[in-house]
Coordinates of C-alpha atoms in Angstrom, one line a residue:
M7 CA -44.8 3.3 10.7
F8 CA -41.7 1.2 10.3
F9 CA -40.0 3.0 13.2
K10 CA -42.5 1.6 15.7
P11 CA -41.2 -1.8 16.8
N12 CA -43.5 -4.8 16.8
F13 CA -41.9 -7.5 18.8
S14 CA -44.4 -10.2 17.6
L15 CA -43.4 -9.6 14.0
L16 CA -39.7 -9.4 15.0
D17 CA -40.0 -12.8 16.7
Y18 CA -41.7 -14.2 13.6
A19 CA -39.0 -12.8 11.4
I20 CA -36.3 -14.4 13.5
R21 CA -38.1 -17.8 13.3
S22 CA -38.6 -17.3 9.6
L23 CA -34.8 -16.9 9.1
M24 CA -34.1 -20.0 11.2
R25 CA -36.6 -22.0 9.2
R26 CA -34.6 -21.2 6.0
F27 CA -31.3 -21.4 7.8
G28 CA -29.3 -22.8 4.9
K29 CA -30.3 -20.0 2.5
S30 CA -30.2 -17.3 5.1
F31 CA -26.7 -18.3 6.3
F32 CA -25.4 -18.4 2.8
I33 CA -26.5 -14.8 2.1
F34 CA -25.2 -13.7 5.5
L35 CA -21.8 -15.3 4.7
I36 CA -21.5 -13.8 1.3
L37 CA -22.5 -10.3 2.5
S38 CA -20.1 -10.5 5.5
L39 CA -17.3 -11.6 3.2
L40 CA -17.9 -8.8 0.7
I41 CA -18.0 -6.1 3.5
F42 CA -14.9 -7.7 5.1
L43 CA -12.9 -7.5 1.9
L44 CA -13.9 -3.9 1.0
S45 CA -13.5 -2.5 4.5
S46 CA -10.1 -4.3 5.0
V47 CA -8.7 -2.8 1.8
L48 CA -10.0 0.7 2.7
M49 CA -8.6 0.4 6.3
I50 CA -5.2 -0.6 4.9
A51 CA -5.2 2.3 2.5
D52 CA -6.1 4.7 5.2
A53 CA -3.5 3.4 7.6
I54 CA -0.7 3.5 5.0
K55 CA -1.7 7.0 3.9
L56 CA -1.6 8.2 7.5
E57 CA 1.8 6.7 8.0
L58 CA 3.1 8.3 4.8
N59 CA 1.7 11.7 5.4
T60 CA 3.1 11.7 9.0
T61 CA 6.5 10.6 7.7
L62 CA 6.6 13.2 5.0
K63 CA 6.3 16.0 7.5
T64 CA 9.6 14.9 9.0
L65 CA 11.5 14.8 5.7
P66 CA 13.9 17.6 4.7
Q67 CA 12.5 20.7 3.0
I68 CA 15.0 20.4 0.1
T69 CA 17.3 17.5 -0.7
L70 CA 20.2 18.1 -3.1
Q71 CA 21.6 15.2 -5.1
R72 CA 24.4 15.3 -7.7
F73 CA 24.0 13.7 -11.1
I74 CA 26.8 13.0 -13.6
A75 CA 25.8 11.5 -16.9
G76 CA 22.4 10.7 -15.5
K77 CA 23.8 8.7 -12.6
Q78 CA 23.7 9.8 -9.0
S79 CA 27.1 10.7 -7.6
D80 CA 28.5 11.8 -4.3
I81 CA 28.5 15.5 -3.7
P82 CA 31.5 17.5 -2.5
V83 CA 31.1 18.7 1.1
E84 CA 32.9 21.9 0.3
R85 CA 29.7 23.2 -1.4
V86 CA 28.1 23.6 2.0
D87 CA 29.7 27.0 2.6
S88 CA 28.7 28.2 -0.8
L89 CA 25.1 27.2 -0.2
L90 CA 24.9 29.0 3.1
D91 CA 25.7 32.2 1.2
I92 CA 22.3 32.0 -0.5
E93 CA 19.8 34.3 1.2
G94 CA 16.9 32.5 2.8
I95 CA 18.8 29.2 3.6
S96 CA 19.0 28.8 7.4
A97 CA 20.9 25.4 7.6
V98 CA 22.8 23.0 5.4
T99 CA 23.6 19.5 6.4
P100 CA 25.7 17.0 4.3
R101 CA 24.4 13.5 4.8
V102 CA 26.1 10.2 4.7
W103 CA 23.6 7.4 4.2
G104 CA 22.8 4.3 2.2
Y105 CA 21.3 0.9 2.2
Y106 CA 22.9 -2.3 3.5
Y107 CA 21.5 -5.6 2.2
F108 CA 21.3 -8.3 4.9
K109 CA 21.2 -11.4 2.9
P110 CA 20.2 -14.0 5.6
A111 CA 16.9 -12.1 6.3
G112 CA 16.5 -10.7 2.7
V113 CA 16.0 -7.1 3.9
N114 CA 17.7 -3.7 3.4
F115 CA 18.8 -1.7 6.4
S116 CA 19.0 2.1 6.1
I117 CA 22.3 3.3 7.5
V118 CA 22.7 6.9 8.5
G119 CA 25.9 8.5 9.7
I120 CA 25.6 11.5 12.1
D121 CA 28.0 13.7 14.0
A122 CA 27.5 14.7 17.6
Y123 CA 27.7 18.4 17.1
E124 CA 25.9 19.0 13.8
E125 CA 22.3 20.1 13.5
Q126 CA 20.0 17.2 12.8
Y127 CA 17.5 17.5 9.9
S128 CA 14.8 15.3 11.4
P129 CA 13.1 15.2 14.9
T130 CA 13.9 11.5 15.2
L131 CA 17.7 12.0 14.8
T132 CA 17.5 15.0 17.1
L133 CA 15.8 12.9 19.8
I134 CA 18.5 10.2 19.3
T135 CA 21.4 12.6 19.8
Q136 CA 19.7 13.9 22.9
N137 CA 19.2 10.4 24.4
F138 CA 22.5 8.8 23.4
D139 CA 26.1 9.9 23.9
M140 CA 27.3 10.2 20.3
K141 CA 30.9 10.9 21.3
L142 CA 31.0 7.6 23.2
L143 CA 29.4 5.9 20.2
S144 CA 32.2 7.2 18.0
T145 CA 35.1 6.1 20.3
Q146 CA 33.6 2.6 20.9
E147 CA 32.6 2.0 17.3
S148 CA 29.0 1.3 18.3
M149 CA 25.6 1.9 16.7
I150 CA 22.0 2.5 17.6
V151 CA 19.3 0.5 15.8
G152 CA 15.5 0.7 15.3
E153 CA 13.3 -1.9 16.8
G154 CA 12.7 -3.6 13.5
V155 CA 16.5 -4.0 13.0
Q156 CA 17.0 -5.3 16.5
K157 CA 14.4 -7.9 16.0
I158 CA 15.9 -9.1 12.7
L159 CA 19.5 -9.2 14.1
A160 CA 18.4 -11.0 17.2
E161 CA 16.6 -13.7 15.0
N162 CA 20.0 -14.2 13.3
Y163 CA 21.9 -14.4 16.7
Y164 CA 23.4 -10.8 16.6
T165 CA 22.4 -9.6 20.0
D166 CA 25.4 -7.5 21.1
F167 CA 27.2 -6.7 17.8
F168 CA 26.9 -7.0 14.1
N169 CA 29.6 -7.7 11.5
F170 CA 29.3 -5.4 8.5
V171 CA 31.1 -6.3 5.3
T172 CA 32.7 -3.1 3.9
S173 CA 33.0 -2.2 0.2
E174 CA 36.5 -3.7 0.3
G175 CA 35.2 -7.0 1.5
K176 CA 36.6 -6.7 5.0
W177 CA 34.7 -7.4 8.2
K178 CA 33.8 -4.5 10.5
R179 CA 32.5 -5.4 13.9
V180 CA 30.1 -2.8 15.4
H181 CA 28.6 -3.1 18.8
I182 CA 24.9 -2.4 19.4
A183 CA 24.9 0.4 22.0
G184 CA 21.1 0.9 22.1
V185 CA 17.7 0.6 20.5
F186 CA 15.4 3.6 19.8
H187 CA 11.7 3.7 19.4
S188 CA 9.7 6.0 17.1
D189 CA 6.1 6.3 16.3
L190 CA 7.0 6.7 12.6
A191 CA 7.6 3.1 11.6
L192 CA 8.3 3.9 8.0
E193 CA 11.0 6.3 8.9
S194 CA 12.8 4.5 11.7
N195 CA 12.0 0.8 11.7
D196 CA 14.8 -0.2 9.4
L197 CA 17.2 2.5 10.6
I198 CA 20.8 2.0 11.8
I199 CA 22.5 5.1 13.3
L200 CA 26.3 5.2 13.1
P201 CA 29.0 7.8 13.7
K202 CA 29.8 9.4 10.4
K203 CA 33.3 8.1 10.3
L204 CA 32.1 4.6 10.7
A205 CA 29.5 5.0 8.0
Y206 CA 32.2 6.3 5.6
A207 CA 34.3 3.2 6.4
I208 CA 31.5 0.8 5.7
F209 CA 30.4 2.4 2.4
G210 CA 34.0 3.0 1.3
M211 CA 33.3 6.7 0.7
D212 CA 35.8 9.6 0.6
E213 CA 35.3 11.8 3.7
S214 CA 35.4 14.9 1.6
R215 CA 32.1 13.9 0.0
A216 CA 28.5 13.3 1.1
T217 CA 25.6 11.1 -0.3
D218 CA 23.5 14.3 -0.6
I219 CA 22.9 17.6 1.2
V220 CA 19.7 18.7 2.9
V221 CA 18.7 22.3 3.1
K222 CA 16.5 24.1 5.6
V223 CA 14.7 27.2 4.5
A224 CA 13.5 29.9 7.0
N225 CA 10.4 30.7 5.0
A226 CA 8.7 27.7 3.3
K227 CA 7.1 30.0 0.7
E228 CA 10.6 30.8 -0.7
I229 CA 11.4 27.1 -1.4
P230 CA 10.8 27.4 -5.2
T231 CA 13.0 30.5 -5.5
I232 CA 15.8 29.0 -3.5
V233 CA 15.7 25.8 -5.6
Q234 CA 16.0 27.9 -8.7
K235 CA 19.1 29.7 -7.2
I236 CA 20.7 26.5 -6.2
T237 CA 20.2 24.7 -9.6
T238 CA 21.4 27.8 -11.4
R239 CA 24.6 27.9 -9.4
Y240 CA 25.2 24.1 -9.6
P241 CA 23.7 22.7 -12.9
D242 CA 24.7 19.1 -11.9
I243 CA 22.5 19.4 -8.8
R244 CA 18.9 18.0 -8.7
A245 CA 16.8 19.5 -5.9
I246 CA 14.0 17.4 -4.5
T247 CA 11.5 19.2 -2.3
Q248 CA 9.1 17.8 0.3
D249 CA 6.3 18.3 -2.1
D250 CA 8.1 16.4 -4.9
I251 CA 8.4 13.4 -2.6
R252 CA 4.7 13.7 -1.6
V253 CA 3.6 13.6 -5.3
S254 CA 5.9 10.6 -5.9
Y255 CA 4.5 8.7 -3.0
Q256 CA 1.0 9.5 -4.1
N257 CA 1.7 8.2 -7.7
I258 CA 3.0 4.9 -6.3
F259 CA 0.0 4.7 -4.0
D260 CA -2.4 5.4 -6.9
Y261 CA -0.8 2.8 -9.0
K262 CA -1.2 0.2 -6.2
S263 CA -4.8 1.3 -5.9
G264 CA -5.5 -0.3 -9.3
F265 CA -5.4 -3.7 -7.4
F266 CA -8.0 -2.2 -5.0
L267 CA -10.2 -1.2 -7.9
A268 CA -10.1 -4.7 -9.4
L269 CA -11.0 -6.2 -6.0
F270 CA -13.7 -3.6 -5.5
S271 CA -15.2 -4.4 -8.9
V272 CA -15.3 -8.2 -8.2
C273 CA -17.0 -7.5 -4.8
A274 CA -19.5 -5.1 -6.2
F275 CA -20.3 -7.5 -9.1
A276 CA -20.9 -10.3 -6.6
F277 CA -23.0 -8.1 -4.4
F278 CA -25.3 -6.9 -7.2
I279 CA -25.8 -10.5 -8.4
I280 CA -27.3 -11.1 -5.0
I281 CA -29.4 -8.0 -5.3
Y282 CA -30.5 -8.9 -8.8
D283 CA -31.5 -12.3 -7.6
K284 CA -33.6 -10.8 -4.8
T285 CA -35.4 -8.2 -6.9
S286 CA -36.1 -10.6 -9.8
G287 CA -38.8 -12.2 -7.6
L288 CA -39.5 -14.3 -4.6
S289 CA -38.9 -18.1 -4.4
S290 CA -42.0 -20.3 -4.6
E291 CA -41.5 -21.1 -0.9
E292 CA -41.6 -17.4 0.0
K293 CA -44.6 -16.7 -2.2
K294 CA -46.4 -19.6 -0.6
E295 CA -45.6 -18.2 2.8
I296 CA -47.0 -14.8 1.9
G297 CA -50.1 -16.3 0.5
I298 CA -50.8 -18.3 3.7
L299 CA -50.2 -15.2 5.8
K300 CA -52.7 -13.2 3.7
A301 CA -55.1 -16.1 3.9
V302 CA -55.0 -16.1 7.8
G303 CA -55.6 -12.3 7.9
W304 CA -52.2 -10.6 7.7
S305 CA -52.3 -7.2 6.0
S306 CA -49.8 -6.1 3.4
D307 CA -48.4 -3.7 6.0
D308 CA -47.7 -6.6 8.4
I309 CA -46.0 -8.6 5.7
L310 CA -43.8 -5.7 4.7
K311 CA -42.8 -5.1 8.3
E312 CA -42.0 -8.7 8.8
K313 CA -39.8 -8.7 5.6
F314 CA -38.1 -5.5 6.7
Y315 CA -37.2 -7.1 10.1
E316 CA -35.8 -10.2 8.2
S317 CA -33.7 -8.2 5.8
F318 CA -32.6 -5.7 8.5
I319 CA -31.4 -8.5 10.9
L320 CA -29.6 -10.3 8.1
S321 CA -27.9 -7.3 6.4
L322 CA -27.0 -5.4 9.6
G323 CA -25.6 -8.6 11.2
A324 CA -23.5 -9.2 8.1
F325 CA -22.3 -5.6 8.1
L326 CA -21.3 -5.7 11.8
V327 CA -19.6 -9.1 11.5
G328 CA -17.7 -8.0 8.3
I329 CA -16.5 -4.8 10.0
A330 CA -15.5 -6.6 13.2
F331 CA -13.5 -9.2 11.4
S332 CA -11.9 -6.5 9.2
L333 CA -10.7 -4.6 12.3
F334 CA -9.2 -7.7 13.8
F335 CA -7.6 -8.7 10.4
V336 CA -6.1 -5.3 9.7
Y337 CA -5.1 -4.1 13.1
G338 CA -4.9 -7.3 15.1
L339 CA -3.2 -9.5 12.5
Q340 CA -1.7 -6.7 10.4
A341 CA -3.5 -7.8 7.2
P342 CA -1.2 -10.6 6.1
L343 CA -1.1 -10.9 2.2
L344 CA -3.7 -8.2 1.5
R345 CA -1.5 -5.3 2.5
N346 CA 1.1 -6.4 0.0
L347 CA -1.3 -5.1 -2.7
F348 CA -0.1 -1.6 -1.6
M349 CA 3.4 -2.5 -0.3
G350 CA 5.1 -4.8 -2.8
Y351 CA 8.4 -3.4 -1.7
S352 CA 8.0 -4.5 1.8
A353 CA 9.8 -7.7 1.3
L354 CA 13.0 -5.7 1.1
K355 CA 12.4 -3.8 4.3
P356 CA 11.6 -4.8 7.9
S357 CA 7.8 -4.9 8.4
F358 CA 6.1 -2.3 10.4
M359 CA 2.8 -2.0 12.3
L360 CA -0.2 -0.4 10.5
P361 CA -1.2 2.6 12.6
F362 CA -4.9 2.6 13.7
S363 CA -7.0 4.8 11.4
L364 CA -10.7 4.4 11.2
D365 CA -12.6 6.7 8.8
S366 CA -16.2 7.1 9.9
S367 CA -17.2 8.3 6.4
M368 CA -15.9 5.0 5.0
L369 CA -18.1 3.0 7.5
V370 CA -21.2 5.1 6.6
L371 CA -20.5 4.6 2.8
L372 CA -20.2 0.8 3.3
F373 CA -23.4 0.8 5.4
L374 CA -25.3 2.7 2.8
L375 CA -24.0 0.5 0.0
S376 CA -25.0 -2.7 1.8
V377 CA -27.8 -2.6 4.4
P378 CA -30.4 -0.2 2.7
I379 CA -29.9 -1.7 -0.7
Y380 CA -30.4 -5.3 0.5
I381 CA -33.5 -4.2 2.5
A382 CA -34.9 -2.5 -0.6
A383 CA -34.1 -5.5 -2.7
T384 CA -36.1 -7.7 -0.3
L385 CA -39.1 -5.3 0.2
I386 CA -39.8 -4.6 -3.5
P387 CA -40.7 -8.2 -4.6
A388 CA -42.4 -8.7 -1.2
W389 CA -44.6 -5.6 -1.8
K390 CA -45.5 -6.9 -5.3
A391 CA -46.6 -10.2 -3.9
S392 CA -48.4 -8.8 -0.9
T393 CA -50.7 -6.6 -3.1
L394 CA -52.2 -9.7 -4.8
D395 CA -54.9 -12.0 -3.4
A396 CA -53.9 -15.0 -1.3
D397 CA -55.0 -17.6 -3.9
E398 CA -53.3 -15.7 -6.7
V399 CA -50.0 -15.5 -4.8
M400 CA -50.0 -19.2 -4.0
R401 CA -50.7 -20.1 -7.6

């Protein structure tokens, strides 16, 4: 019965909403705001999860770090040959990398040193070595930077070169040879690629040592066995697998989700206050209107249809407006302030674009939690009033 449209009742419902414009607009505004907040947080969470999961796939299978007295220490490069003797390991790469704090912008750059002829451990670095002449980079003391780094350096008037301050306090001028782009913003946006020799000089490291060593395994199922062999051979080594990093990221994300739960609780509480107010009974104005309609011959069925149209127009409109503003806020404006609930560390890193990720199940869930509930909260008291006689309703 409700699925057969009645345009006369629809027209009356629209005029009824306009007659009570102030109250209707207030409910519309609150519903839109609640849906906007909830959908924005869920969209941000989905986008960050997508970026993290995509980035995780590019990380090394096993990363070896050396710890002495509980503190991370550089690892001797000579251990590479010994590790290659372990059955199941297909490649071993000593890495030279670290963070460089750029005080004027208040951000950390990730510096990675690579050699032209060594096998790269990530697709991004492999692509860079294919597109840029690393030998030329080494002879000219130049570097390749991510788009985020280029933007920050340009804002601070470093367009052709950058002066690093080495660990000895000396200036090291390095030319900017090129800029690379990657779809993985978390991995590459704050990245500076340098020849290994130059990275050693900036960090003040001994060239016989590396920051850590990454290990590639032919059969991923053998990773736990190989980790056990490595840690048995070198007790001062801590092996971090791709799965360990995934769990660590997930724990951080779950902790940040506590802010989401608090926000969700506030929104849900506000929404159910509106629902409680609707179900507790009709206003005297609405009761009077129903009484008049019954007095002029409207049936209970017509009254319920009219109330359905009213609540459907208002709640569906609020839902669509809330989702539309949320899409613009998250992906158009990159969710200023709100995304810091999940990314408190972002102040130390160049910002990155949230990748577009729209979960249809999330939209369905928000729809079911808002539109049908609001319609039901409107129809229940209307049905109670419509079953009474006209004079009884108006009294």
